[in-house]
PDB file of C-alpha atoms and ligand atoms in Angstrom:
ATOM      1  CA  MET A 995     118.659  31.580  29.458  1.00 87.00           C
ATOM      2  CA  LEU A 996     117.706  33.852  26.762  1.00 97.00           C
ATOM      3  CA  SER A 997     116.548  32.775  23.207  1.00 98.00           C
ATOM      4  CA  LYS A 998     118.865  34.499  20.427  1.00 98.00           C
ATOM      5  CA  LYS A 999     115.864  36.324  19.244  1.00 98.00           C
ATOM      6  CA  MET A1000     115.120  37.803  22.694  1.00 98.00           C
ATOM      7  CA  GLU A1001     118.764  38.487  23.390  1.00 98.00           C
ATOM      8  CA  GLN A1002     118.827  40.480  19.973  1.00 98.00           C
ATOM      9  CA  THR A1003     115.588  42.367  20.739  1.00 98.00           C
ATOM     10  CA  LEU A1004     116.587  43.365  24.259  1.00 98.00           C
ATOM     11  CA  ASN A1005     119.965  44.509  22.639  1.00 98.00           C
ATOM     12  CA  ASP A1006     117.946  46.689  20.335  1.00 98.00           C
ATOM     13  CA  GLN A1007     116.147  48.137  23.270  1.00 98.00           C
ATOM     14  CA  VAL A1008     119.496  48.960  25.042  1.00 98.00           C
ATOM     15  CA  LYS A1009     120.166  51.025  21.816  1.00 98.00           C
ATOM     16  CA  TRP A1010     116.832  52.446  21.667  1.00 98.00           C
ATOM     17  CA  GLU A1011     116.927  53.625  25.407  1.00 98.00           C
ATOM     18  CA  TYR A1012     120.399  55.301  24.954  1.00 98.00           C
ATOM     19  CA  TYR A1013     118.857  57.009  21.761  1.00 98.00           C
ATOM     20  CA  SER A1014     115.925  58.250  23.859  1.00 98.00           C
ATOM     21  CA  GLY A1015     118.448  59.806  26.056  1.00 98.00           C
ATOM     22  CA  TYR A1016     120.432  61.181  23.297  1.00 98.00           C
ATOM     23  CA  LEU A1017     117.158  62.655  21.822  1.00 98.00           C
ATOM     24  CA  TYR A1018     116.240  64.307  25.133  1.00 98.00           C
ATOM     25  CA  LEU A1019     120.007  65.704  25.441  1.00 98.00           C
ATOM     26  CA  ALA A1020     119.482  67.381  21.901  1.00 98.00           C
ATOM     27  CA  MET A1021     116.179  68.765  23.199  1.00 98.00           C
ATOM     28  CA  ALA A1022     117.948  70.047  26.285  1.00 98.00           C
ATOM     29  CA  ALA A1023     120.508  71.914  24.070  1.00 98.00           C
ATOM     30  CA  TYR A1024     117.787  73.502  22.099  1.00 98.00           C
ATOM     31  CA  PHE A1025     116.367  74.907  25.221  1.00 98.00           C
ATOM     32  CA  GLU A1026     119.624  75.995  26.460  1.00 98.00           C
ATOM     33  CA  GLU A1027     120.141  78.065  23.285  1.00 97.00           C
ATOM     34  CA  LEU A1028     116.758  79.531  23.888  1.00 95.00           C
ATOM     35  CA  GLY A1029     117.729  80.638  27.492  1.00 96.00           C
ATOM     36  CA  LEU A1030     114.960  78.406  28.930  1.00 96.00           C
ATOM     37  CA  ALA A1031     116.971  76.688  31.591  1.00 98.00           C
ATOM     38  CA  GLY A1032     113.763  75.158  33.304  1.00 98.00           C
ATOM     39  CA  PHE A1033     112.763  73.376  30.066  1.00 98.00           C
ATOM     40  CA  ALA A1034     116.432  72.117  29.566  1.00 98.00           C
ATOM     41  CA  ASN A1035     116.487  71.007  33.283  1.00 98.00           C
ATOM     42  CA  TRP A1036     113.359  68.839  32.419  1.00 98.00           C
ATOM     43  CA  MET A1037     115.119  67.328  29.526  1.00 98.00           C
ATOM     44  CA  HIS A1038     118.320  66.663  31.411  1.00 98.00           C
ATOM     45  CA  ILE A1039     116.344  64.577  33.999  1.00 98.00           C
ATOM     46  CA  GLN A1040     114.461  62.730  31.295  1.00 98.00           C
ATOM     47  CA  GLU A1041     117.967  61.781  29.783  1.00 98.00           C
ATOM     48  CA  GLN A1042     119.067  60.433  33.128  1.00 97.00           C
ATOM     49  CA  GLU A1043     115.892  58.466  33.385  1.00 97.00           C
ATOM     50  CA  GLU A1044     116.548  57.000  29.972  1.00 98.00           C
ATOM     51  CA  ARG A1045     120.194  56.044  30.869  1.00 97.00           C
ATOM     52  CA  ALA A1046     118.844  54.164  33.826  1.00 97.00           C
ATOM     53  CA  HIS A1047     116.393  52.422  31.645  1.00 97.00           C
ATOM     54  CA  ALA A1048     119.279  51.343  29.109  1.00 98.00           C
ATOM     55  CA  GLU A1049     121.498  50.269  32.111  1.00 97.00           C
ATOM     56  CA  ARG A1050     118.546  48.077  33.523  1.00 97.00           C
ATOM     57  CA  PHE A1051     118.196  46.293  30.114  1.00 98.00           C
ATOM     58  CA  TYR A1052     121.969  46.087  29.859  1.00 98.00           C
ATOM     59  CA  SER A1053     121.973  44.168  33.209  1.00 98.00           C
ATOM     60  CA  PHE A1054     119.155  41.911  32.593  1.00 98.00           C
ATOM     61  CA  VAL A1055     120.806  40.583  29.392  1.00 98.00           C
ATOM     62  CA  ASN A1056     123.783  39.849  31.562  1.00 97.00           C
ATOM     63  CA  GLU A1057     121.785  38.304  34.398  1.00 97.00           C
ATOM     64  CA  ARG A1058     119.996  35.958  32.058  1.00 97.00           C
ATOM     65  CA  GLY A1059     123.301  34.725  30.384  1.00 97.00           C
ATOM     66  CA  GLY A1060     123.156  36.806  27.383  1.00 98.00           C
ATOM     67  CA  ARG A1061     125.659  38.848  25.699  1.00 98.00           C
ATOM     68  CA  VAL A1062     125.331  42.593  25.403  1.00 98.00           C
ATOM     69  CA  VAL A1063     126.311  44.080  21.881  1.00 98.00           C
ATOM     70  CA  LEU A1064     126.099  47.810  21.858  1.00 98.00           C
ATOM     71  CA  GLN A1065     125.049  49.314  18.622  1.00 98.00           C
ATOM     72  CA  ALA A1066     125.595  52.616  16.872  1.00 98.00           C
ATOM     73  CA  ILE A1067     123.207  55.363  18.200  1.00 97.00           C
ATOM     74  CA  ASP A1068     121.610  57.568  15.399  1.00 96.00           C
ATOM     75  CA  ALA A1069     122.209  61.327  15.658  1.00 98.00           C
ATOM     76  CA  PRO A1070     119.133  63.135  16.971  1.00 98.00           C
ATOM     77  CA  PRO A1071     117.472  66.344  15.421  1.00 98.00           C
ATOM     78  CA  VAL A1072     118.999  69.567  16.169  1.00 97.00           C
ATOM     79  CA  LYS A1073     116.177  72.192  15.995  1.00 96.00           C
ATOM     80  CA  TRP A1074     112.518  72.407  16.417  1.00 97.00           C
ATOM     81  CA  ASP A1075     109.934  75.092  15.581  1.00 95.00           C
ATOM     82  CA  SER A1076     108.947  75.667  19.146  1.00 93.00           C
ATOM     83  CA  PRO A1077     108.830  74.344  22.687  1.00 95.00           C
ATOM     84  CA  LEU A1078     105.449  72.761  21.760  1.00 95.00           C
ATOM     85  CA  ALA A1079     106.956  71.034  18.713  1.00 97.00           C
ATOM     86  CA  VAL A1080     109.549  69.618  21.047  1.00 98.00           C
ATOM     87  CA  PHE A1081     107.349  68.072  23.353  1.00 98.00           C
ATOM     88  CA  GLN A1082     104.929  66.860  20.612  1.00 98.00           C
ATOM     89  CA  GLU A1083     108.008  64.942  19.314  1.00 98.00           C
ATOM     90  CA  SER A1084     108.739  63.787  22.677  1.00 98.00           C
ATOM     91  CA  LEU A1085     105.144  62.182  22.940  1.00 98.00           C
ATOM     92  CA  ALA A1086     105.478  60.723  19.557  1.00 98.00           C
ATOM     93  CA  HIS A1087     108.862  59.053  20.571  1.00 98.00           C
ATOM     94  CA  GLU A1088     107.404  57.777  23.808  1.00 98.00           C
ATOM     95  CA  GLN A1089     104.529  56.228  21.920  1.00 98.00           C
ATOM     96  CA  LYS A1090     107.051  54.424  19.741  1.00 98.00           C
ATOM     97  CA  VAL A1091     108.713  53.167  22.921  1.00 98.00           C
ATOM     98  CA  THR A1092     105.748  51.927  24.334  1.00 98.00           C
ATOM     99  CA  ALA A1093     104.863  49.968  21.240  1.00 98.00           C
ATOM    100  CA  ARG A1094     108.370  48.609  21.332  1.00 98.00           C
ATOM    101  CA  ILE A1095     108.028  47.385  24.960  1.00 98.00           C
ATOM    102  CA  GLY A1096     104.533  45.853  23.944  1.00 98.00           C
ATOM    103  CA  ALA A1097     106.197  44.060  21.156  1.00 98.00           C
ATOM    104  CA  LEU A1098     108.934  42.734  23.700  1.00 98.00           C
ATOM    105  CA  MET A1099     106.164  41.600  25.969  1.00 98.00           C
ATOM    106  CA  ASP A1100     104.367  39.819  23.055  1.00 98.00           C
ATOM    107  CA  LEU A1101     107.709  37.980  22.202  1.00 98.00           C
ATOM    108  CA  ALA A1102     108.307  37.048  25.971  1.00 98.00           C
ATOM    109  CA  LEU A1103     104.834  35.616  26.133  1.00 98.00           C
ATOM    110  CA  LYS A1104     104.903  33.868  22.764  1.00 98.00           C
ATOM    111  CA  GLU A1105     108.405  32.248  24.075  1.00 98.00           C
ATOM    112  CA  LYS A1106     106.966  31.420  27.565  1.00 98.00           C
ATOM    113  CA  ASP A1107     109.928  33.412  28.867  1.00 98.00           C
ATOM    114  CA  HIS A1108     108.183  34.363  32.247  1.00 98.00           C
ATOM    115  CA  ALA A1109     111.249  35.853  33.770  1.00 98.00           C
ATOM    116  CA  THR A1110     111.594  38.485  30.792  1.00 98.00           C
ATOM    117  CA  ALA A1111     107.886  39.128  30.900  1.00 98.00           C
ATOM    118  CA  ALA A1112     108.182  39.936  34.708  1.00 98.00           C
ATOM    119  CA  PHE A1113     110.971  42.097  34.128  1.00 98.00           C
ATOM    120  CA  LEU A1114     109.075  43.985  31.226  1.00 98.00           C
ATOM    121  CA  GLN A1115     106.024  44.609  33.606  1.00 98.00           C
ATOM    122  CA  TRP A1116     107.680  47.318  35.378  1.00 97.00           C
ATOM    123  CA  PHE A1117     108.547  49.043  31.904  1.00 98.00           C
ATOM    124  CA  ILE A1118     104.831  48.688  30.719  1.00 98.00           C
ATOM    125  CA  SER A1119     103.780  50.833  33.780  1.00 97.00           C
ATOM    126  CA  GLU A1120     106.496  53.143  33.431  1.00 96.00           C
ATOM    127  CA  GLN A1121     105.384  54.031  29.889  1.00 97.00           C
ATOM    128  CA  VAL A1122     102.060  54.978  31.101  1.00 98.00           C
ATOM    129  CA  GLU A1123     103.825  57.579  33.382  1.00 95.00           C
ATOM    130  CA  GLU A1124     106.238  58.729  30.550  1.00 95.00           C
ATOM    131  CA  GLU A1125     103.404  59.542  28.224  1.00 98.00           C
ATOM    132  CA  ALA A1126     101.434  61.018  30.910  1.00 98.00           C
ATOM    133  CA  SER A1127     104.302  63.455  32.073  1.00 97.00           C
ATOM    134  CA  VAL A1128     104.992  64.513  28.512  1.00 98.00           C
ATOM    135  CA  THR A1129     101.120  65.220  27.917  1.00 98.00           C
ATOM    136  CA  GLU A1130     100.989  67.335  30.945  1.00 97.00           C
ATOM    137  CA  VAL A1131     103.655  69.638  29.574  1.00 97.00           C
ATOM    138  CA  ILE A1132     102.009  69.669  26.237  1.00 97.00           C
ATOM    139  CA  GLN A1133      98.498  70.662  27.866  1.00 97.00           C
ATOM    140  CA  LYS A1134     100.464  73.619  29.810  1.00 95.00           C
ATOM    141  CA  LEU A1135     102.210  74.695  26.660  1.00 95.00           C
ATOM    142  CA  LYS A1136      99.083  74.985  24.696  1.00 95.00           C
ATOM    143  CA  LEU A1137      97.414  76.994  27.584  1.00 93.00           C
ATOM    144  CA  VAL A1138      99.955  79.544  27.655  1.00 91.00           C
ATOM    145  CA  GLU A1139     100.415  79.618  23.810  1.00 83.00           C
ATOM    146  CA  SER A1140      99.164  83.029  23.265  1.00 78.00           C
ATOM    147  CA  THR A1141     100.145  84.555  26.757  1.00 84.00           C
ATOM    148  CA  PRO A1142     103.301  86.704  26.492  1.00 73.00           C
ATOM    149  CA  GLY A1143     105.515  85.499  29.229  1.00 88.00           C
ATOM    150  CA  GLY A1144     103.862  82.075  29.494  1.00 90.00           C
ATOM    151  CA  TRP A1145     106.983  80.342  28.426  1.00 90.00           C
ATOM    152  CA  PHE A1146     108.972  82.015  31.201  1.00 91.00           C
ATOM    153  CA  MET A1147     106.326  81.017  33.746  1.00 93.00           C
ATOM    154  CA  LEU A1148     106.215  77.398  32.793  1.00 95.00           C
ATOM    155  CA  ASP A1149     110.245  77.467  32.711  1.00 96.00           C
ATOM    156  CA  LYS A1150     110.150  78.171  36.318  1.00 95.00           C
ATOM    157  CA  ASP A1151     107.720  75.136  36.812  1.00 95.00           C
ATOM    158  CA  LEU A1152     109.882  72.949  34.892  1.00 96.00           C
ATOM    159  CA  ALA A1153     113.079  73.974  36.738  1.00 97.00           C
ATOM    160  CA  LEU A1154     111.745  72.311  39.820  1.00 96.00           C
ATOM    161  CA  ARG A1155     111.851  68.753  38.380  1.00 94.00           C
ATOM    162  CA  VAL A1156     114.520  66.695  40.259  1.00 94.00           C
ATOM    163  CA  PHE A1157     115.882  63.168  39.422  1.00 94.00           C
ATOM    164  CA  THR A1158     114.869  60.339  41.333  1.00 91.00           C
ATOM    165  CA  PRO A1159     116.677  57.117  40.384  1.00 87.00           C
ATOM    166  CA  PRO A1160     114.017  54.839  39.246  1.00 85.00           C
ATOM    167  CA  VAL A1161     113.594  51.745  41.324  1.00 83.00           C
ATOM    168  CA  ILE A1162     113.571  48.932  38.644  1.00 79.00           C
ATOM    169  CA  PRO A1163     113.298  45.602  39.816  1.00 79.00           C
TER     170      PRO A1163
HETATM  171 FE1  FEO B1305     112.845  54.702  28.426  1.00 82.15          FE
HETATM  172 FE2  FEO B1305     111.084  57.315  27.834  1.00 82.15          FE
HETATM  173  O1  FEO B1305     111.214  55.546  27.887  1.00 82.15           O
END
């Protein structure tokens, strides 16, 4: 059984994961407006992953006898200055998510809630990957910054990303 505090914090995370998806969808819309379909594809896949994360938190609250209470999701930004600015914001966002997952783990350990700690372990590792995949795109964007046509080459690269449903225990 979850403590009330843990139930509330996990519910907050459901909202946070859906917000992450909403943010990536807003980024996809920005890229679609620019005609960068590959960048948009990357963001759509990111959004699907975030939904999978949210659904896993949702299921976990239920499995542990808690009550899911959905919260209002904030509106994401609409515009950015450049593709690089978009990915820099993605990285800053993922770093916040990493800190939230870390705080959740701290709470689970403090409460000796071993089931929640075991559940969160997957998300701890996932955040390492999330930050690494965004950083990889930032590095590529910096490399092509002064190369005419660089965005379009990278666009073709990002078009290849496919959604693989995460296997979350
Ligand atoms: Fe659900 Fe991008 O972390």
